[in-house]
C-alpha cells in the first residue's frame, strides 16, 4: 500500500467508546484489562427494522468484466469528475491505479490494543517477565477510516491495514470486509472474499456511498471460533456469561413468583362451589 506520499488518513469518531466495567479487578494475576460494556451471548428479540430492509449475500456484478488500459483510464477520469474532494484516483503506467476507500466499523464485540506503558509502576517487572498487557474496548459503531490503496490491494490486506492503523492486536481472521449497497429501498450486504480487490469495486460503482460502501464486521461463520481468543479474553467472556446467566435466572424466578402470587390471590378471593 502506498502510504508514503499520500494525504493524512482520516479517522472519524462520532461518539466515545462504550462505558462498562473493568474486569481487571476480579482477575488474580492477569495483566490484561477489559473495559467491557454489557453484551449478550444470545440473540435478543428486536423490533423489525425500518425500511430499507437488509438482505445478506446479494452480489452486485461490480468489476466482473475485463478492462483494457484505455477502459481504466476512462473510468478513472469519470470517477474523478464526480468527487468533490481531493480523494482522487490516479492511474499508473502499468495500468494499475491507486485511490481511497472509506471503511465503516460495525463491530459488536470489543477489540484489543496494547495497554499504554506510561504510569504503570510494575511495567518494568512485566516487561522482564515477557508478559504483554492489552486493553479491550468497544469501537464507536459510527467510526470510519479512509485508506489509500492500490488496485492490487486485496480485501484481506485492507483488514490488516485497518487493524494496524488502530493498533488492534486481534487475529485478522476474526474480521471480514463487506460491501453494502442500496437499491430499490433494499440494502444488500455481501461478504468479500480475501482475494477480492476493493478499489476495483469502488471504481466500478463510482464514488456514491449509497451505491457501494465498505463495512468491517466480525467474521461470522456460524459457530464462534473460541480457539482464536486469548486466555484472558476467554476468562472475561466466561464472567460475562455467568453474569448474564444469573440475570436470566433472576428474571425467571421473579416471573414465576409473580404468577404464583396472582394465582394465590385469585384462590383467596374466590368462593367455594
Coordinates of N, CA, C and O in Angstrom, one line a residue, residues 75-195:
X75 N -12.5 5.3 -17.0 CA -13.2 5.1 -15.7 C -12.6 6.0 -14.6 O -13.4 6.6 -13.8
X76 N -11.3 6.1 -14.6 CA -10.7 6.9 -13.6 C -11.0 8.4 -13.8 O -11.3 9.1 -12.9
X77 N -11.0 8.8 -15.1 CA -11.4 10.2 -15.4 C -12.8 10.5 -15.0 O -13.1 11.5 -14.5
X78 N -13.7 9.5 -15.3 CA -15.1 9.7 -15.0 C -15.3 9.7 -13.5 O -16.1 10.5 -12.9
X79 N -14.6 8.9 -12.8 CA -14.7 8.8 -11.3 C -14.2 10.2 -10.7 O -14.9 10.7 -9.8
X80 N -13.1 10.7 -11.1 CA -12.6 11.9 -10.5 C -13.5 13.1 -10.8 O -13.5 14.1 -10.0
X81 N -14.2 13.0 -11.9 CA -15.1 14.2 -12.3 C -16.3 14.2 -11.3 O -17.0 15.2 -11.3
X82 N -16.6 13.1 -10.6 CA -17.8 13.0 -9.8 C -17.5 13.4 -8.3 O -18.5 13.5 -7.5
X83 N -16.3 13.5 -7.9 CA -16.0 13.7 -6.5 C -15.7 15.2 -6.2 O -15.2 15.9 -7.1
X84 N -16.1 15.6 -5.0 CA -15.9 17.0 -4.6 C -14.8 17.2 -3.5 O -14.9 18.1 -2.7
X85 N -13.9 16.2 -3.5 CA -12.8 16.3 -2.5 C -11.5 16.0 -3.2 O -11.4 16.0 -4.5
X86 N -10.4 15.9 -2.4 CA -9.1 15.6 -3.0 C -8.8 14.1 -3.0 O -7.6 13.8 -3.2
X87 N -9.8 13.3 -2.8 CA -9.6 11.9 -2.8 C -9.6 11.3 -4.2 O -10.5 10.4 -4.4
X88 N -8.8 11.7 -5.0 CA -8.8 11.3 -6.4 C -8.2 9.9 -6.6 O -7.4 9.4 -5.8
X89 N -8.5 9.3 -7.7 CA -7.8 8.1 -8.2 C -6.7 8.5 -9.2 O -6.9 9.4 -9.9
X90 N -5.6 7.8 -9.2 CA -4.5 8.0 -10.1 C -4.1 6.7 -10.8 O -4.0 5.7 -10.2
X91 N -4.0 6.8 -12.1 CA -3.6 5.7 -12.9 C -2.1 5.6 -13.1 O -1.4 6.6 -13.3
X92 N -1.5 4.4 -13.0 CA -0.1 4.2 -13.2 C 0.2 3.8 -14.6 O -0.7 3.3 -15.3
X93 N 1.5 3.8 -15.0 CA 1.9 3.4 -16.3 C 1.6 1.9 -16.6 O 1.5 1.5 -17.8
X94 N 1.6 1.1 -15.6 CA 1.4 -0.4 -15.7 C -0.1 -0.7 -15.7 O -0.4 -1.9 -15.6
X95 N -0.9 0.3 -15.9 CA -2.4 0.1 -15.9 C -3.0 -0.2 -14.5 O -4.2 -0.4 -14.4
X96 N -2.2 -0.2 -13.5 CA -2.7 -0.3 -12.1 C -3.1 1.1 -11.7 O -2.8 2.1 -12.4
X97 N -3.8 1.3 -10.6 CA -4.3 2.6 -10.2 C -4.4 2.6 -8.6 O -4.5 1.6 -8.0
X98 N -4.3 3.8 -8.1 CA -4.4 4.0 -6.6 C -5.5 4.9 -6.3 O -6.0 5.7 -7.2
X99 N -6.1 4.8 -5.1 CA -7.1 5.7 -4.7 C -7.5 5.4 -3.2 O -6.9 4.7 -2.5
X100 N -8.6 6.0 -2.8 CA -9.1 5.9 -1.5 C -10.4 5.1 -1.4 O -11.2 5.2 -2.2
X101 N -10.5 4.4 -0.3 CA -11.8 3.8 0.1 C -12.1 4.1 1.5 O -11.2 4.3 2.3
X102 N -13.3 4.3 1.8 CA -13.8 4.6 3.2 C -14.4 3.3 3.7 O -15.2 2.7 3.1
X103 N -14.0 2.9 4.9 CA -14.5 1.7 5.6 C -15.2 2.1 6.9 O -14.6 2.8 7.7
X104 N -16.4 1.7 7.1 CA -17.1 1.9 8.3 C -17.0 0.7 9.2 O -16.9 -0.4 8.8
X105 N -17.0 1.0 10.5 CA -16.8 -0.1 11.5 C -18.2 -0.4 12.1 O -18.9 0.4 12.7
X106 N -18.6 -1.7 12.0 CA -19.8 -2.2 12.6 C -19.4 -3.4 13.5 O -19.8 -4.5 13.1
X107 N -18.7 -3.2 14.5 CA -18.2 -4.3 15.4 C -19.1 -4.4 16.6 O -19.3 -3.5 17.3
X108 N -19.6 -5.6 16.9 CA -20.4 -5.9 18.0 C -19.6 -6.3 19.3 O -20.1 -6.2 20.4
X109 N -18.4 -6.7 19.1 CA -17.5 -7.2 20.2 C -16.3 -6.2 20.3 O -15.9 -5.5 19.4
X110 N -15.7 -6.2 21.5 CA -14.6 -5.4 21.8 C -13.3 -5.8 21.0 O -13.2 -7.0 20.7
X111 N -12.4 -4.9 20.8 CA -11.1 -5.2 20.2 C -10.0 -5.0 21.2 O -10.2 -4.3 22.2
X112 N -8.9 -5.6 21.0 CA -7.8 -5.5 21.9 C -6.7 -4.6 21.3 O -6.3 -4.8 20.2
X113 N -6.1 -3.7 22.2 CA -5.0 -2.9 21.8 C -4.0 -3.0 22.9 O -4.3 -3.3 24.1
X114 N -2.7 -2.7 22.6 CA -1.7 -2.7 23.7 C -2.0 -1.6 24.7 O -2.4 -0.5 24.4
X115 N -1.8 -2.0 26.0 CA -2.0 -1.0 27.1 C -0.9 0.0 27.1 O 0.3 -0.4 27.1
X116 N -1.1 1.3 27.2 CA -0.1 2.3 27.4 C 0.9 2.0 28.5 O 0.4 1.6 29.6
X117 N 2.2 2.1 28.3 CA 3.1 1.7 29.3 C 3.3 2.8 30.4 O 3.6 2.5 31.5
X118 N 3.1 4.1 30.0 CA 3.4 5.1 31.0 C 2.4 5.1 32.1 O 1.2 4.8 32.0
X119 N 2.9 5.4 33.3 CA 2.1 5.4 34.5 C 1.9 4.1 35.2 O 1.2 3.9 36.2
X120 N 2.6 3.0 34.6 CA 2.5 1.7 35.2 C 3.7 1.5 36.1 O 4.8 1.5 35.7
X121 N 3.4 1.3 37.4 CA 4.5 1.1 38.4 C 5.3 -0.2 38.2 O 6.5 -0.3 38.5
X122 N 4.6 -1.2 37.7 CA 5.2 -2.5 37.6 C 5.5 -2.9 36.1 O 5.6 -4.0 35.8
X123 N 5.6 -1.8 35.3 CA 5.8 -2.0 33.8 C 7.2 -2.8 33.6 O 7.3 -3.6 32.8
X124 N 8.2 -2.4 34.4 CA 9.5 -3.0 34.2 C 9.5 -4.5 34.6 O 10.0 -5.3 33.9
X125 N 8.8 -4.8 35.6 CA 8.7 -6.2 36.0 C 8.0 -7.0 35.0 O 8.3 -8.2 34.7
X126 N 6.9 -6.5 34.4 CA 6.1 -7.2 33.4 C 6.9 -7.3 32.1 O 6.8 -8.3 31.5
X127 N 7.7 -6.3 31.8 CA 8.5 -6.3 30.6 C 9.5 -7.4 30.7 O 9.8 -8.2 29.8
X128 N 10.2 -7.5 31.9 CA 11.2 -8.5 32.1 C 10.6 -9.9 32.1 O 11.3 -10.9 31.7
X129 N 9.3 -10.1 32.5 CA 8.7 -11.4 32.6 C 8.2 -11.8 31.2 O 7.7 -12.9 31.0
X130 N 8.2 -10.9 30.2 CA 7.7 -11.2 28.9 C 6.2 -11.2 28.8 O 5.7 -11.6 27.7
X131 N 5.5 -10.7 29.8 CA 4.0 -10.6 29.7 C 3.6 -9.4 29.0 O 4.0 -8.3 29.3
X132 N 2.7 -9.5 28.0 CA 2.2 -8.3 27.3 C 0.8 -7.9 27.8 O -0.1 -8.8 27.9
X133 N 0.7 -6.6 28.1 CA -0.6 -6.1 28.6 C -1.4 -5.7 27.4 O -0.9 -5.1 26.4
X134 N -2.7 -5.9 27.5 CA -3.6 -5.5 26.4 C -4.9 -4.9 27.0 O -5.3 -5.4 28.1
X135 N -5.5 -4.0 26.4 CA -6.8 -3.4 26.8 C -7.8 -3.7 25.7 O -7.5 -3.5 24.6
X136 N -9.0 -4.1 26.2 CA -10.1 -4.4 25.2 C -11.2 -3.3 25.4 O -11.5 -3.0 26.6
X137 N -11.7 -2.8 24.3 CA -12.8 -1.8 24.4 C -13.6 -1.9 23.1 O -13.2 -2.4 22.1
X138 N -14.7 -1.2 23.2 CA -15.6 -1.2 22.0 C -15.3 0.1 21.2 O -15.1 1.2 21.7
X139 N -15.1 -0.2 19.9 CA -15.0 1.0 18.9 C -16.4 1.6 18.7 O -17.4 0.9 18.7
X140 N -16.5 2.9 18.6 CA -17.7 3.5 18.3 C -18.3 2.9 17.0 O -17.6 2.7 16.0
X141 N -19.6 2.6 17.0 CA -20.2 2.0 15.8 C -20.2 2.9 14.6 O -20.4 2.4 13.5
X142 N -20.1 4.2 14.8 CA -20.1 5.1 13.6 C -18.7 5.5 13.2 O -18.5 6.5 12.5
X143 N -17.7 4.8 13.7 CA -16.3 5.2 13.4 C -16.1 4.8 11.9 O -16.6 3.8 11.4
X144 N -15.2 5.5 11.2 CA -14.8 5.2 9.9 C -13.4 5.6 9.6 O -12.8 6.4 10.4
X145 N -12.9 5.1 8.5 CA -11.5 5.3 8.2 C -11.3 5.3 6.7 O -11.8 4.5 6.0
X146 N -10.5 6.3 6.2 CA -10.1 6.3 4.8 C -8.7 5.7 4.6 O -7.8 6.0 5.4
X147 N -8.6 4.8 3.7 CA -7.3 4.1 3.4 C -6.9 4.4 1.9 O -7.8 4.4 1.0
X148 N -5.7 4.7 1.7 CA -5.1 4.9 0.4 C -4.5 3.5 -0.1 O -3.6 3.0 0.6
X149 N -5.1 2.9 -1.1 CA -4.7 1.6 -1.5 C -4.5 1.6 -3.0 O -4.8 2.5 -3.7
X150 N -4.1 0.4 -3.5 CA -3.9 0.3 -5.0 C -4.9 -0.7 -5.5 O -5.6 -1.4 -4.7
X151 N -5.0 -0.8 -6.8 CA -6.0 -1.8 -7.4 C -5.6 -3.2 -7.2 O -6.4 -4.1 -7.4
X152 N -4.3 -3.4 -6.7 CA -3.9 -4.8 -6.4 C -4.1 -5.2 -4.9 O -3.8 -6.3 -4.5
X153 N -4.5 -4.2 -4.1 CA -4.7 -4.5 -2.7 C -5.9 -5.4 -2.5 O -7.0 -5.1 -3.0
X154 N -5.7 -6.5 -1.7 CA -6.8 -7.4 -1.5 C -7.7 -7.0 -0.3 O -7.2 -6.2 0.5
X155 N -8.8 -7.6 -0.2 CA -9.7 -7.4 1.0 C -9.0 -7.7 2.3 O -9.1 -7.1 3.3
X156 N -8.2 -8.9 2.3 CA -7.5 -9.3 3.4 C -6.4 -8.3 3.8 O -6.3 -8.0 5.0
X157 N -5.8 -7.7 2.9 CA -4.8 -6.7 3.2 C -5.4 -5.4 3.7 O -4.8 -4.7 4.5
X158 N -6.6 -5.1 3.2 CA -7.3 -3.9 3.8 C -7.6 -4.1 5.3 O -7.4 -3.2 6.1
X159 N -8.1 -5.3 5.6 CA -8.4 -5.6 7.0 C -7.1 -5.5 7.9 O -7.1 -4.9 8.9
X160 N -6.0 -6.0 7.4 CA -4.8 -6.0 8.1 C -4.3 -4.5 8.3 O -3.8 -4.2 9.4
X161 N -4.5 -3.7 7.3 CA -4.1 -2.3 7.3 C -4.9 -1.5 8.3 O -4.4 -0.7 9.1
X162 N -6.2 -1.8 8.4 CA -7.1 -1.2 9.3 C -6.8 -1.5 10.7 O -6.7 -0.6 11.6
X163 N -6.5 -2.8 11.0 CA -6.1 -3.2 12.3 C -4.8 -2.5 12.8 O -4.7 -2.1 13.9
X164 N -3.9 -2.4 11.8 CA -2.6 -1.8 12.1 C -2.8 -0.3 12.4 O -2.2 0.2 13.4
X165 N -3.7 0.4 11.7 CA -3.9 1.8 11.9 C -4.5 2.1 13.3 O -4.2 3.1 13.9
X166 N -5.3 1.2 13.8 CA -5.9 1.3 15.1 C -5.1 0.6 16.2 O -5.6 0.4 17.3
X167 N -4.0 0.0 15.8 CA -3.1 -0.8 16.7 C -3.9 -1.9 17.4 O -3.6 -2.3 18.5
X168 N -4.8 -2.5 16.6 CA -5.5 -3.6 17.1 C -4.7 -4.9 17.0 O -4.1 -5.2 15.9
X169 N -4.6 -5.7 18.1 CA -3.7 -6.8 18.1 C -4.5 -8.1 17.9 O -3.9 -9.2 18.0
X170 N -5.8 -8.1 17.7 CA -6.6 -9.3 17.4 C -6.2 -9.9 16.1 O -5.7 -9.3 15.2
X171 N -6.5 -11.2 16.1 CA -6.2 -12.0 14.9 C -7.1 -11.4 13.7 O -8.3 -11.3 13.8
X172 N -6.5 -11.1 12.5 CA -7.3 -10.6 11.4 C -8.4 -11.5 11.0 O -9.3 -11.1 10.4
X173 N -8.2 -12.8 11.2 CA -9.2 -13.8 10.9 C -10.5 -13.6 11.6 O -11.5 -14.2 11.2
X174 N -10.5 -12.8 12.7 CA -11.8 -12.5 13.4 C -12.7 -11.6 12.6 O -13.8 -11.4 13.0
X175 N -12.1 -10.9 11.6 CA -12.9 -9.8 10.9 C -13.1 -10.2 9.4 O -12.4 -11.0 8.8
X176 N -14.0 -9.5 8.8 CA -14.3 -9.7 7.4 C -14.8 -8.3 6.9 O -15.3 -7.5 7.6
X177 N -14.5 -8.1 5.6 CA -14.9 -6.9 4.9 C -16.1 -7.2 4.1 O -16.2 -8.2 3.3
X178 N -17.1 -6.3 4.2 CA -18.4 -6.4 3.5 C -18.6 -5.3 2.6 O -18.2 -4.2 2.8
X179 N -19.3 -5.5 1.5 CA -19.8 -4.5 0.6 C -21.3 -4.3 0.9 O -22.0 -5.2 1.1
X180 N -21.7 -3.0 0.9 CA -23.1 -2.7 1.2 C -23.6 -1.8 0.1 O -22.9 -0.8 -0.3
X181 N -24.8 -2.1 -0.4 CA -25.4 -1.3 -1.5 C -26.9 -1.1 -1.2 O -27.5 -2.0 -0.6
X182 N -27.4 0.0 -1.7 CA -28.8 0.3 -1.6 C -29.4 0.4 -3.0 O -29.0 1.1 -3.8
X183 N -30.5 -0.4 -3.1 CA -31.2 -0.5 -4.4 C -32.7 -0.7 -4.2 O -33.0 -1.7 -3.5
X184 N -33.5 0.1 -4.7 CA -35.0 0.0 -4.7 C -35.4 -0.2 -3.2 O -36.2 -1.2 -2.9
X185 N -35.0 0.6 -2.3 CA -35.4 0.6 -0.9 C -35.0 -0.7 -0.2 O -35.5 -1.1 0.8
X186 N -34.0 -1.4 -0.8 CA -33.4 -2.6 -0.2 C -31.9 -2.3 0.1 O -31.3 -1.7 -0.7
X187 N -31.4 -2.9 1.2 CA -30.0 -2.8 1.5 C -29.4 -4.2 1.3 O -29.9 -5.2 1.9
X188 N -28.4 -4.3 0.4 CA -27.8 -5.6 0.2 C -26.4 -5.6 0.8 O -25.6 -4.7 0.6
X189 N -26.1 -6.7 1.5 CA -24.8 -6.8 2.1 C -24.1 -8.1 1.6 O -24.8 -9.2 1.6
X190 N -22.9 -8.0 1.3 CA -22.2 -9.2 0.8 C -20.8 -9.3 1.4 O -20.1 -8.3 1.4
X191 N -20.4 -10.4 1.9 CA -19.0 -10.6 2.4 C -18.0 -10.8 1.3 O -18.2 -11.6 0.4
X192 N -16.9 -10.0 1.3 CA -15.9 -10.1 0.2 C -15.0 -11.3 0.6 O -14.6 -11.5 1.7
X193 N -14.6 -11.9 -0.5 CA -13.6 -13.0 -0.3 C -12.2 -12.3 -0.1 O -12.0 -11.1 -0.4
X194 N -11.3 -13.1 0.5 CA -10.0 -12.5 0.9 C -9.2 -11.9 -0.3 O -8.5 -10.9 -0.1
X195 N -9.4 -12.5 -1.5 CA -8.6 -12.0 -2.6 C -9.3 -11.0 -3.5 O -8.8 -10.6 -4.6

